Amino acid sequence: MSPTPYDSPFNRRALLRMGLVAGAAVAGVPLLSACGDDDEQPSPAAAGGGSLAVLKVGAPNAVTDAEAGNPLLTSIGATLIVMRHVYDSLMVLDNGEYKYQLAESVQPNADGSVWTINLRSGVTFHDGKPVTAADVVHSIRTLGAKPSNRASVYANVDLAKVTAVNDRTVTVPLLTPRGDFKEAVLVVFSPVFPAGMTEFSKPIGSGPYRLAERNGTTTRLVANEQYWGGKPSVAELQIVGILDAGARLSALKAGQVDYAVSISSTGAKTEAANSELTVVRGGPANANALSFAMNQKLAPFDDVRVRQAVRLAVDRQALVDNALLGLGSTADDVVGKSLPGYADLPARARDLEQAKRLFAEAGITKLTLRTGEIVPGMLNASRLMAQQLKEAGVELTLQEISPDAYYADLMTLATHPFQAFYYVNRPAAVHLSAVTHGKAPFNVTGTSAAYQARLAKAQATVDDNARAEAFKALQEEFYKEGGDLLWGFQEQLDAARKGISGIRTMQSVQLFDRATGPA
């Protein structure tokens, strides 16, 4: 899922959602720069702050339910934060921009059937050994095969033929040509670990931190002082798994942690005037895209009139104001708003009369929604939508599922006609590639075979401008006939102890290696 830290207490079986997460620039014309360059500076608020001996971070989900630092099992919240600090990736997404990290360049052949990755020089793992092409080959092959929960990201890679040409060059043949290999694969998930590593209880990466120990729900990371990107400003990170958003905020206020990842809108509103802490808003580049997903393959949503009627019946601004307390913005059914590559789709206005007519034509008077507090505010939004649909003549029954059970059986997600869902806001082309193709585990809108054929054609287009235009056409199609009632963007909301600053967010994951603040 698009996958990332959220306000939702999911168990380990729910962790495959991170296939949903990413974000970037135009899928056709990505902006590329080298991560760690001089132009990439900490936030202005970091100016004047000092280095920290210890920084304690409260994050969703206890890391004891999976191996911390295991890229094959990495999930959301605490485990993903640990993973992002231990490993570097070939490419990353940073505030809507594609950036090279371990890769120095990534280039296709003429038809996009083979891609060549050239590596940054002078990078070493935590054990002092250099990062080489052989390590990248092993990492890609391992991530692309079970039991990796990111195997679907590499489904189009001919894993057996990935080759180290020399110490710094890797060739990656694809099963079918793809013009979007960088944004749809490497940016989504490409951590690198040493060749031969198959057991991750003591992970070795090249990132700014190495894992020192796990103790109960706390994972302790110590700075990699030889890090190629610069010595971290925090000597020790303690990532504390705290299940509930309210409990994370309480731990911050009690001085038990210095930073709370993912607090609720209610918590952010309540603490807005608290001079002892700062509410950190992630902006549109780091937001959840909140949806009521309609599966086009299942009745009654196999009738386009029903999908259109549901979209027209809701008052999106009221949902944002009620469920997100205004700490977000309305959405118009396609992920990617406010990010490069968005097709500039018109705002979806409420039209009750049109909704009533379409429901009547389709013979719809009752619907059932599978829902739960999968992110703070989702239940309130579901209840408000039930009131709004009633105004359109439709009775909506809410089937409430506990958050820790909501994603317990991933194989059944595509069997629910109507369900609350969320993604990470990212460029529309990346989202459509990752989520709406036929084999995507989170294709909860049941896109048609004809749509998937058009998606495959767009993905295979090597010319950047032509690919961007093809993805804009797909967005327009999804806007008109797709299955997401995407109603709002919920900003990433965190909170920090007074004086703590310099935290960056990359792919909706907080990075603390440049954090500063009072001792």
Short mmCIF file of C-alpha atoms in Angstrom, two decimals:
data_model
loop_
_atom_site.label_atom_id
_atom_site.label_comp_id
_atom_site.label_asym_id
_atom_site.label_seq_id
_atom_site.Cartn_x
_atom_site.Cartn_y
_atom_site.Cartn_z
CA MET A 1 0.00 0.00 0.00
CA SER A 2 1.60 3.31 -0.52
CA PRO A 3 2.79 2.30 2.15
CA THR A 4 4.41 4.61 6.02
CA PRO A 5 3.51 5.83 9.49
CA TYR A 6 -0.14 6.42 10.16
CA ASP A 7 -2.52 6.86 13.06
CA SER A 8 -3.81 3.31 12.79
CA PRO A 9 -3.06 0.39 15.13
CA PHE A 10 -2.70 -2.46 12.63
CA ASN A 11 -1.21 -5.83 13.43
CA ARG A 12 1.60 -7.45 11.49
CA ARG A 13 -0.69 -9.19 9.06
CA ALA A 14 -1.83 -5.77 7.89
CA LEU A 15 1.60 -4.63 6.87
CA LEU A 16 1.51 -5.20 3.16
CA ARG A 17 -0.25 -1.89 2.79
CA MET A 18 3.00 -0.10 2.19
CA GLY A 19 2.67 -1.06 -1.45
CA LEU A 20 0.27 1.86 -1.47
CA VAL A 21 2.79 4.45 -0.50
CA ALA A 22 5.06 6.69 -2.49
CA GLY A 23 4.91 10.14 -4.07
CA ALA A 24 6.91 12.15 -6.55
CA ALA A 25 7.13 14.48 -9.48
CA VAL A 26 5.68 14.06 -12.96
CA ALA A 27 5.75 10.36 -13.78
CA GLY A 28 6.66 11.27 -17.33
CA VAL A 29 9.26 13.91 -16.50
CA PRO A 30 10.65 13.26 -13.03
CA LEU A 31 12.86 15.81 -11.37
CA LEU A 32 16.09 14.10 -10.42
CA SER A 33 18.80 15.21 -8.06
CA ALA A 34 21.37 13.60 -5.85
CA CYS A 35 20.28 12.98 -2.28
CA GLY A 36 22.64 14.54 0.22
CA ASP A 37 23.85 17.31 -2.07
CA ASP A 38 24.67 20.74 -0.69
CA ASP A 39 21.36 22.16 -1.87
CA GLU A 40 19.40 19.81 0.36
CA GLN A 41 19.29 21.61 3.68
CA PRO A 42 17.47 21.03 6.96
CA SER A 43 14.36 23.08 7.54
CA PRO A 44 14.94 26.74 8.48
CA ALA A 45 13.55 26.00 11.94
CA ALA A 46 16.61 23.85 12.56
CA ALA A 47 18.89 26.88 12.45
CA GLY A 48 20.48 27.54 15.79
CA GLY A 49 19.62 24.12 17.19
CA GLY A 50 22.21 21.80 18.66
CA SER A 51 23.05 18.15 18.19
CA LEU A 52 21.27 15.64 20.41
CA ALA A 53 22.66 12.75 22.41
CA VAL A 54 19.33 10.90 22.39
CA LEU A 55 16.05 11.46 20.56
CA LYS A 56 13.03 9.36 21.54
CA VAL A 57 10.35 8.90 18.91
CA GLY A 58 6.88 7.51 19.55
CA ALA A 59 5.59 5.81 16.40
CA PRO A 60 2.58 3.66 15.45
CA ASN A 61 2.77 -0.11 15.93
CA ALA A 62 5.15 -1.98 18.17
CA VAL A 63 8.27 -3.13 16.32
CA THR A 64 8.16 -6.42 18.22
CA ASP A 65 5.57 -7.81 15.80
CA ALA A 66 8.14 -8.04 12.99
CA GLU A 67 11.92 -8.01 12.68
CA ALA A 68 13.01 -4.40 12.95
CA GLY A 69 15.19 -3.64 9.97
CA ASN A 70 13.96 -6.54 7.87
CA PRO A 71 13.19 -5.03 4.44
CA LEU A 72 11.24 -8.13 3.46
CA LEU A 73 8.73 -7.63 6.28
CA THR A 74 8.84 -3.89 6.75
CA SER A 75 5.49 -2.37 7.44
CA ILE A 76 4.24 0.95 8.70
CA GLY A 77 5.11 3.26 11.55
CA ALA A 78 7.96 2.16 13.77
CA THR A 79 9.24 -0.68 11.58
CA LEU A 80 9.33 1.50 8.47
CA ILE A 81 11.11 4.31 10.32
CA VAL A 82 13.74 1.84 11.52
CA MET A 83 14.17 0.46 8.00
CA ARG A 84 14.57 3.90 6.43
CA HIS A 85 17.34 4.83 8.87
CA VAL A 86 19.27 1.58 8.54
CA TYR A 87 19.25 1.27 4.74
CA ASP A 88 19.79 3.56 1.81
CA SER A 89 17.74 3.10 -1.35
CA LEU A 90 18.66 3.37 -5.00
CA MET A 91 16.11 6.15 -5.43
CA VAL A 92 13.69 7.92 -3.10
CA LEU A 93 10.84 10.36 -3.14
CA ASP A 94 11.47 13.55 -1.18
CA ASN A 95 8.67 16.14 -0.99
CA GLY A 96 7.33 15.44 -4.45
CA GLU A 97 10.71 15.07 -6.13
CA TYR A 98 12.43 11.92 -7.35
CA LYS A 99 15.97 11.78 -6.07
CA TYR A 100 18.90 9.49 -6.62
CA GLN A 101 20.36 8.10 -3.41
CA LEU A 102 22.69 5.14 -3.91
CA ALA A 103 22.13 5.32 -7.65
CA GLU A 104 24.04 7.98 -9.57
CA SER A 105 22.03 7.49 -12.75
CA VAL A 106 19.34 5.15 -14.09
CA GLN A 107 18.93 4.91 -17.87
CA PRO A 108 16.84 2.76 -20.26
CA ASN A 109 17.78 1.22 -23.57
CA ALA A 110 15.85 2.34 -26.66
CA ASP A 111 12.63 0.47 -25.90
CA GLY A 112 12.73 0.42 -22.10
CA SER A 113 13.27 -3.35 -21.90
CA VAL A 114 16.64 -3.06 -20.09
CA TRP A 115 17.66 -0.44 -17.54
CA THR A 116 21.20 0.38 -16.44
CA ILE A 117 21.90 1.54 -12.89
CA ASN A 118 25.18 3.29 -12.12
CA LEU A 119 26.07 3.50 -8.44
CA ARG A 120 27.41 6.32 -6.32
CA SER A 121 31.06 5.73 -5.41
CA GLY A 122 32.60 5.77 -1.95
CA VAL A 123 29.62 4.32 -0.04
CA THR A 124 30.22 1.65 2.59
CA PHE A 125 28.01 -0.60 4.69
CA HIS A 126 28.03 -0.46 8.47
CA ASP A 127 30.66 -3.23 8.53
CA GLY A 128 33.01 -1.11 6.41
CA LYS A 129 32.61 -3.07 3.17
CA PRO A 130 31.89 -1.05 0.01
CA VAL A 131 28.45 -1.03 -1.58
CA THR A 132 28.85 -2.71 -4.98
CA ALA A 133 26.78 -3.82 -7.93
CA ALA A 134 26.74 -7.37 -6.55
CA ASP A 135 24.91 -6.08 -3.48
CA VAL A 136 22.31 -4.37 -5.67
CA VAL A 137 21.77 -7.54 -7.70
CA HIS A 138 21.23 -9.57 -4.53
CA SER A 139 18.91 -6.92 -3.06
CA ILE A 140 16.71 -6.71 -6.16
CA ARG A 141 16.45 -10.49 -6.45
CA THR A 142 15.62 -10.84 -2.76
CA LEU A 143 13.07 -8.01 -2.68
CA GLY A 144 11.44 -9.36 -5.83
CA ALA A 145 10.76 -12.87 -4.51
CA LYS A 146 8.70 -14.31 -1.70
CA PRO A 147 8.65 -14.00 1.28
CA SER A 148 9.24 -10.33 0.47
CA ASN A 149 6.02 -8.40 0.90
CA ARG A 150 7.24 -6.04 -1.81
CA ALA A 151 7.59 -8.74 -4.46
CA SER A 152 4.76 -7.22 -6.52
CA VAL A 153 6.84 -4.06 -7.01
CA TYR A 154 9.38 -6.15 -8.94
CA ALA A 155 6.86 -8.34 -10.77
CA ASN A 156 8.03 -7.07 -14.16
CA VAL A 157 11.75 -7.56 -13.46
CA ASP A 158 13.49 -10.61 -14.97
CA LEU A 159 15.13 -11.38 -11.65
CA ALA A 160 17.37 -14.22 -12.86
CA LYS A 161 18.97 -11.96 -15.48
CA VAL A 162 19.75 -8.95 -13.28
CA THR A 163 23.52 -8.62 -13.75
CA ALA A 164 26.49 -6.83 -12.22
CA VAL A 165 28.46 -5.52 -15.20
CA ASN A 166 31.22 -4.19 -12.94
CA ASP A 167 31.48 -2.97 -9.36
CA ARG A 168 29.36 0.12 -10.03
CA THR A 169 27.04 -0.93 -12.86
CA VAL A 170 23.93 -3.12 -12.84
CA THR A 171 21.70 -4.05 -15.76
CA VAL A 172 18.05 -4.84 -15.04
CA PRO A 173 16.14 -6.63 -17.84
CA LEU A 174 12.35 -6.42 -17.70
CA LEU A 175 9.82 -9.04 -18.74
CA THR A 176 8.00 -6.36 -20.74
CA PRO A 177 9.28 -2.89 -21.65
CA ARG A 178 8.54 -0.12 -19.14
CA GLY A 179 9.24 3.57 -19.43
CA ASP A 180 8.39 4.20 -15.79
CA PHE A 181 10.87 1.82 -14.12
CA LYS A 182 12.40 4.57 -11.98
CA GLU A 183 9.23 5.98 -10.48
CA ALA A 184 7.14 2.79 -10.40
CA VAL A 185 9.84 0.48 -9.01
CA LEU A 186 12.99 2.10 -7.63
CA VAL A 187 11.28 5.07 -6.01
CA VAL A 188 8.57 2.88 -4.51
CA PHE A 189 10.97 0.51 -2.73
CA SER A 190 14.66 -0.17 -3.39
CA PRO A 191 16.69 -0.60 -0.17
CA VAL A 192 20.13 -2.13 -0.64
CA PHE A 193 21.77 -4.67 1.68
CA PRO A 194 24.91 -6.83 1.37
CA ALA A 195 25.15 -9.71 -1.07
CA GLY A 196 24.39 -12.99 0.68
CA MET A 197 22.33 -11.43 3.47
CA THR A 198 19.18 -13.50 3.90
CA GLU A 199 18.70 -13.21 7.66
CA PHE A 200 17.90 -9.78 9.05
CA SER A 201 17.85 -10.08 12.85
CA LYS A 202 21.12 -8.12 12.80
CA PRO A 203 20.64 -5.95 9.72
CA ILE A 204 23.52 -4.31 7.89
CA GLY A 205 22.84 -1.32 5.67
CA SER A 206 24.61 1.81 4.51
CA GLY A 207 22.17 4.24 6.13
CA PRO A 208 22.81 6.93 8.74
CA TYR A 209 22.07 4.54 11.65
CA ARG A 210 22.79 0.98 12.62
CA LEU A 211 20.56 -1.13 14.79
CA ALA A 212 22.01 -1.57 18.28
CA GLU A 213 19.28 -3.48 20.10
CA ARG A 214 15.60 -4.08 20.60
CA ASN A 215 14.12 -4.04 24.06
CA GLY A 216 10.40 -4.70 24.30
CA THR A 217 8.67 -2.11 22.14
CA THR A 218 11.79 0.04 21.76
CA THR A 219 14.39 -0.21 19.02
CA ARG A 220 17.65 1.61 19.68
CA LEU A 221 19.65 2.94 16.74
CA VAL A 222 23.13 4.48 16.97
CA ALA A 223 24.62 6.94 14.52
CA ASN A 224 26.79 5.80 11.64
CA GLU A 225 29.46 8.46 12.08
CA GLN A 226 31.06 7.50 8.74
CA TYR A 227 27.83 8.01 6.82
CA TRP A 228 28.49 9.21 3.27
CA GLY A 229 25.69 11.76 3.57
CA GLY A 230 27.22 13.38 6.64
CA LYS A 231 27.51 12.56 10.32
CA PRO A 232 24.04 12.44 11.92
CA SER A 233 23.22 15.20 14.39
CA VAL A 234 21.48 12.72 16.74
CA ALA A 235 23.83 10.22 18.35
CA GLU A 236 21.13 7.74 19.38
CA LEU A 237 17.57 7.24 18.16
CA GLN A 238 15.07 5.32 20.23
CA ILE A 239 12.00 4.30 18.23
CA VAL A 240 9.20 3.43 20.64
CA GLY A 241 6.17 1.55 19.35
CA ILE A 242 2.99 3.12 20.75
CA LEU A 243 -0.22 1.71 19.34
CA ASP A 244 -2.68 4.56 19.82
CA ALA A 245 -2.45 8.11 18.46
CA GLY A 246 -3.74 9.58 21.71
CA ALA A 247 -1.23 7.58 23.71
CA ARG A 248 1.61 8.86 21.52
CA LEU A 249 0.57 12.44 22.15
CA SER A 250 0.21 11.76 25.89
CA ALA A 251 3.71 10.26 25.96
CA LEU A 252 5.06 13.42 24.33
CA LYS A 253 3.30 15.70 26.79
CA ALA A 254 4.58 13.58 29.70
CA GLY A 255 8.17 13.85 28.46
CA GLN A 256 8.43 10.13 27.68
CA VAL A 257 9.22 10.82 24.02
CA ASP A 258 10.54 13.87 22.16
CA TYR A 259 8.56 13.39 18.95
CA ALA A 260 5.18 11.80 18.29
CA VAL A 261 4.53 10.41 14.82
CA SER A 262 0.95 10.66 13.57
CA ILE A 263 -1.33 12.40 16.02
CA SER A 264 -5.02 12.91 15.36
CA SER A 265 -6.64 16.07 14.04
CA THR A 266 -8.38 16.39 17.40
CA GLY A 267 -5.03 16.21 19.18
CA ALA A 268 -3.50 18.78 16.85
CA LYS A 269 -6.40 21.19 17.41
CA THR A 270 -6.31 20.71 21.16
CA GLU A 271 -2.57 21.33 21.45
CA ALA A 272 -2.35 24.22 18.97
CA ALA A 273 -1.86 26.72 21.80
CA ASN A 274 0.50 24.54 23.85
CA SER A 275 3.79 26.44 23.95
CA GLU A 276 5.68 23.35 25.11
CA LEU A 277 5.22 21.47 21.85
CA THR A 278 4.95 22.10 18.13
CA VAL A 279 2.43 20.52 15.75
CA VAL A 280 4.22 19.52 12.54
CA ARG A 281 2.09 19.49 9.37
CA GLY A 282 3.31 17.44 6.43
CA GLY A 283 1.57 19.38 3.67
CA PRO A 284 0.04 17.81 0.55
CA ALA A 285 3.23 15.95 -0.38
CA ASN A 286 2.91 13.96 2.84
CA ALA A 287 -0.77 13.25 3.17
CA ASN A 288 -3.19 10.35 3.28
CA ALA A 289 -5.69 10.23 0.43
CA LEU A 290 -8.98 9.12 1.99
CA SER A 291 -11.44 7.11 -0.07
CA PHE A 292 -14.67 5.18 -0.05
CA ALA A 293 -13.69 2.59 -2.63
CA MET A 294 -16.27 1.06 -4.97
CA ASN A 295 -15.33 -2.19 -6.72
CA GLN A 296 -16.33 -1.92 -10.37
CA LYS A 297 -16.38 -5.71 -10.74
CA LEU A 298 -19.00 -6.22 -8.03
CA ALA A 299 -22.67 -5.30 -7.95
CA PRO A 300 -24.04 -2.71 -7.67
CA PHE A 301 -20.88 -0.79 -8.53
CA ASP A 302 -20.47 -2.59 -11.84
CA ASP A 303 -23.04 -0.02 -12.96
CA VAL A 304 -21.22 3.25 -13.69
CA ARG A 305 -24.37 5.20 -12.77
CA VAL A 306 -24.09 3.99 -9.18
CA ARG A 307 -20.45 5.04 -8.92
CA GLN A 308 -21.25 8.43 -10.37
CA ALA A 309 -24.25 8.88 -8.08
CA VAL A 310 -22.24 8.13 -4.93
CA ARG A 311 -19.59 10.64 -5.96
CA LEU A 312 -22.19 13.32 -6.63
CA ALA A 313 -24.12 12.71 -3.41
CA VAL A 314 -21.36 13.59 -0.96
CA ASP A 315 -20.37 16.99 0.40
CA ARG A 316 -16.59 16.73 0.44
CA GLN A 317 -15.95 19.96 2.30
CA ALA A 318 -18.30 18.88 5.07
CA LEU A 319 -16.42 15.57 5.33
CA VAL A 320 -13.07 17.37 5.62
CA ASP A 321 -14.41 19.88 8.14
CA ASN A 322 -16.07 17.17 10.25
CA ALA A 323 -13.64 14.28 10.08
CA LEU A 324 -10.34 16.15 9.69
CA LEU A 325 -11.36 19.27 11.64
CA GLY A 326 -10.26 21.32 8.67
CA LEU A 327 -6.65 20.03 8.84
CA GLY A 328 -6.70 18.80 5.26
CA SER A 329 -8.21 19.56 1.88
CA THR A 330 -10.89 18.18 -0.40
CA ALA A 331 -10.09 15.60 -3.07
CA ASP A 332 -11.64 14.91 -6.45
CA ASP A 333 -11.45 11.13 -6.83
CA VAL A 334 -7.88 10.84 -8.19
CA VAL A 335 -4.72 10.61 -6.06
CA GLY A 336 -2.03 13.20 -6.81
CA LYS A 337 -3.70 16.57 -6.28
CA SER A 338 -1.17 19.36 -5.57
CA LEU A 339 1.67 17.20 -6.89
CA PRO A 340 3.37 17.46 -10.29
CA GLY A 341 1.76 15.43 -13.04
CA TYR A 342 -1.80 15.91 -11.82
CA ALA A 343 -4.22 16.31 -14.71
CA ASP A 344 -5.78 19.52 -13.31
CA LEU A 345 -9.13 17.83 -12.87
CA PRO A 346 -12.14 20.00 -12.02
CA ALA A 347 -13.43 20.12 -8.47
CA ARG A 348 -16.24 17.62 -7.95
CA ALA A 349 -19.29 19.58 -6.81
CA ARG A 350 -22.18 18.04 -4.92
CA ASP A 351 -25.28 17.54 -7.08
CA LEU A 352 -28.07 15.91 -5.09
CA GLU A 353 -30.65 16.05 -7.85
CA GLN A 354 -28.34 14.33 -10.33
CA ALA A 355 -27.40 11.75 -7.68
CA LYS A 356 -31.06 11.03 -6.94
CA ARG A 357 -31.80 10.57 -10.64
CA LEU A 358 -28.88 8.18 -11.19
CA PHE A 359 -29.72 6.12 -8.08
CA ALA A 360 -33.34 5.87 -9.22
CA GLU A 361 -32.34 4.79 -12.73
CA ALA A 362 -30.12 2.09 -11.26
CA GLY A 363 -32.77 1.01 -8.74
CA ILE A 364 -30.54 1.66 -5.72
CA THR A 365 -32.11 2.42 -2.33
CA LYS A 366 -29.68 0.65 0.02
CA LEU A 367 -25.89 0.23 0.24
CA THR A 368 -23.47 -1.27 2.79
CA LEU A 369 -20.06 0.22 3.59
CA ARG A 370 -17.24 -1.73 5.26
CA THR A 371 -15.46 0.79 7.45
CA GLY A 372 -13.40 1.34 10.60
CA GLU A 373 -11.11 3.87 12.27
CA ILE A 374 -8.25 2.93 9.94
CA VAL A 375 -7.12 6.56 10.16
CA PRO A 376 -8.45 9.03 12.72
CA GLY A 377 -11.71 10.50 11.50
CA MET A 378 -12.66 7.75 9.06
CA LEU A 379 -15.59 6.54 11.17
CA ASN A 380 -16.93 10.06 11.57
CA ALA A 381 -16.62 10.54 7.82
CA SER A 382 -18.47 7.27 7.21
CA ARG A 383 -21.31 8.30 9.51
CA LEU A 384 -21.58 11.71 7.90
CA MET A 385 -21.63 10.15 4.44
CA ALA A 386 -24.51 7.94 5.56
CA GLN A 387 -26.44 11.12 6.38
CA GLN A 388 -25.51 12.65 3.03
CA LEU A 389 -26.58 9.55 1.07
CA LYS A 390 -29.87 9.54 2.96
CA GLU A 391 -30.51 12.99 1.50
CA ALA A 392 -30.08 11.35 -1.91
CA GLY A 393 -32.61 8.65 -1.05
CA VAL A 394 -30.18 5.86 -0.18
CA GLU A 395 -29.88 4.10 3.18
CA LEU A 396 -26.24 3.33 3.99
CA THR A 397 -25.50 0.58 6.51
CA LEU A 398 -22.08 0.77 8.17
CA GLN A 399 -20.28 -2.51 8.78
CA GLU A 400 -17.73 -1.43 11.38
CA ILE A 401 -14.49 -3.45 11.58
CA SER A 402 -11.86 -2.97 14.29
CA PRO A 403 -8.68 -1.31 12.98
CA ASP A 404 -6.43 -4.24 13.91
CA ALA A 405 -8.64 -6.63 11.94
CA TYR A 406 -9.40 -4.43 8.97
CA TYR A 407 -6.46 -5.62 6.86
CA ALA A 408 -6.01 -8.99 8.56
CA ASP A 409 -6.84 -10.93 5.41
CA LEU A 410 -5.29 -9.12 2.48
CA MET A 411 -6.58 -11.64 -0.02
CA THR A 412 -10.17 -10.58 0.63
CA LEU A 413 -9.72 -6.84 0.13
CA ALA A 414 -10.81 -7.06 -3.50
CA THR A 415 -13.97 -8.96 -2.56
CA HIS A 416 -15.72 -6.07 -0.79
CA PRO A 417 -18.03 -4.00 -2.98
CA PHE A 418 -17.77 -0.81 -0.90
CA GLN A 419 -15.17 -0.05 1.76
CA ALA A 420 -13.31 2.77 3.45
CA PHE A 421 -9.73 2.88 2.23
CA TYR A 422 -6.74 5.17 2.14
CA TYR A 423 -3.58 5.66 0.15
CA VAL A 424 -0.64 8.02 0.37
CA ASN A 425 -0.94 11.11 -1.80
CA ARG A 426 1.64 10.73 -4.52
CA PRO A 427 1.84 11.56 -8.21
CA ALA A 428 -1.20 10.14 -9.94
CA ALA A 429 0.87 8.18 -12.45
CA VAL A 430 2.80 6.42 -9.70
CA HIS A 431 -0.40 5.65 -7.82
CA LEU A 432 -2.22 4.32 -10.86
CA SER A 433 0.77 2.13 -11.77
CA ALA A 434 1.09 0.72 -8.25
CA VAL A 435 -2.56 0.27 -7.30
CA THR A 436 -4.85 -0.04 -10.31
CA HIS A 437 -3.18 -2.74 -12.41
CA GLY A 438 -4.63 -6.23 -12.44
CA LYS A 439 -2.11 -7.90 -10.12
CA ALA A 440 -1.94 -5.12 -7.54
CA PRO A 441 -2.85 -6.45 -4.08
CA PHE A 442 -4.70 -3.22 -3.36
CA ASN A 443 -6.71 -2.91 -6.56
CA VAL A 444 -9.87 -2.42 -4.51
CA THR A 445 -11.65 -0.53 -7.28
CA GLY A 446 -11.55 -3.49 -9.68
CA THR A 447 -10.37 -1.70 -12.81
CA SER A 448 -11.41 -3.25 -16.12
CA ALA A 449 -9.23 -5.24 -18.51
CA ALA A 450 -9.53 -2.46 -21.10
CA TYR A 451 -8.31 0.12 -18.58
CA GLN A 452 -5.43 -2.13 -17.58
CA ALA A 453 -4.40 -2.49 -21.23
CA ARG A 454 -4.28 1.30 -21.57
CA LEU A 455 -2.30 1.51 -18.32
CA ALA A 456 0.23 -1.05 -19.60
CA LYS A 457 0.64 0.92 -22.83
CA ALA A 458 1.27 4.12 -20.86
CA GLN A 459 3.79 2.38 -18.62
CA ALA A 460 5.68 1.04 -21.62
CA THR A 461 6.04 4.46 -23.25
CA VAL A 462 9.70 5.48 -23.04
CA ASP A 463 9.30 9.06 -24.25
CA ASP A 464 8.79 11.12 -21.10
CA ASN A 465 6.38 13.66 -22.55
CA ALA A 466 4.25 11.07 -24.33
CA ARG A 467 4.08 8.96 -21.17
CA ALA A 468 3.00 11.99 -19.13
CA GLU A 469 0.18 12.69 -21.59
CA ALA A 470 -0.92 9.05 -21.53
CA PHE A 471 -1.13 9.12 -17.73
CA LYS A 472 -3.13 12.33 -17.80
CA ALA A 473 -5.65 10.59 -20.06
CA LEU A 474 -5.85 7.71 -17.58
CA GLN A 475 -6.51 10.16 -14.75
CA GLU A 476 -9.35 11.71 -16.73
CA GLU A 477 -10.82 8.27 -17.34
CA PHE A 478 -10.55 7.38 -13.67
CA TYR A 479 -12.13 10.71 -12.74
CA LYS A 480 -15.14 10.03 -14.98
CA GLU A 481 -15.70 6.33 -14.41
CA GLY A 482 -13.34 5.02 -11.71
CA GLY A 483 -14.18 3.45 -8.38
CA ASP A 484 -12.62 5.77 -5.81
CA LEU A 485 -14.78 8.29 -4.03
CA LEU A 486 -11.65 10.11 -2.95
CA TRP A 487 -13.00 12.83 -0.68
CA GLY A 488 -10.10 14.31 1.27
CA PHE A 489 -6.37 14.63 1.84
CA GLN A 490 -5.37 14.19 5.47
CA GLU A 491 -2.05 15.85 6.17
CA GLN A 492 0.59 13.97 8.10
CA LEU A 493 0.30 15.46 11.59
CA ASP A 494 3.12 14.98 14.07
CA ALA A 495 4.09 16.77 17.27
CA ALA A 496 7.50 17.63 18.70
CA ARG A 497 8.88 18.74 22.03
CA LYS A 498 9.65 22.47 22.15
CA GLY A 499 12.91 23.24 20.36
CA ILE A 500 13.09 20.00 18.37
CA SER A 501 13.36 20.68 14.66
CA GLY A 502 15.18 19.67 11.47
CA ILE A 503 13.07 16.55 10.89
CA ARG A 504 12.58 15.75 7.20
CA THR A 505 9.88 13.63 5.66
CA MET A 506 10.67 11.28 2.80
CA GLN A 507 7.92 9.15 1.25
CA SER A 508 5.78 10.03 4.26
CA VAL A 509 8.43 8.61 6.59
CA GLN A 510 10.14 10.86 9.12
CA LEU A 511 13.94 11.07 9.04
CA PHE A 512 15.71 12.19 12.21
CA ASP A 513 19.39 12.15 11.24
CA ARG A 514 19.44 15.96 10.99
CA ALA A 515 17.22 16.71 13.96
CA THR A 516 18.41 19.41 16.34
CA GLY A 517 17.20 20.86 19.56
CA PRO A 518 17.85 21.47 23.22
CA ALA A 519 19.71 18.80 25.16
#
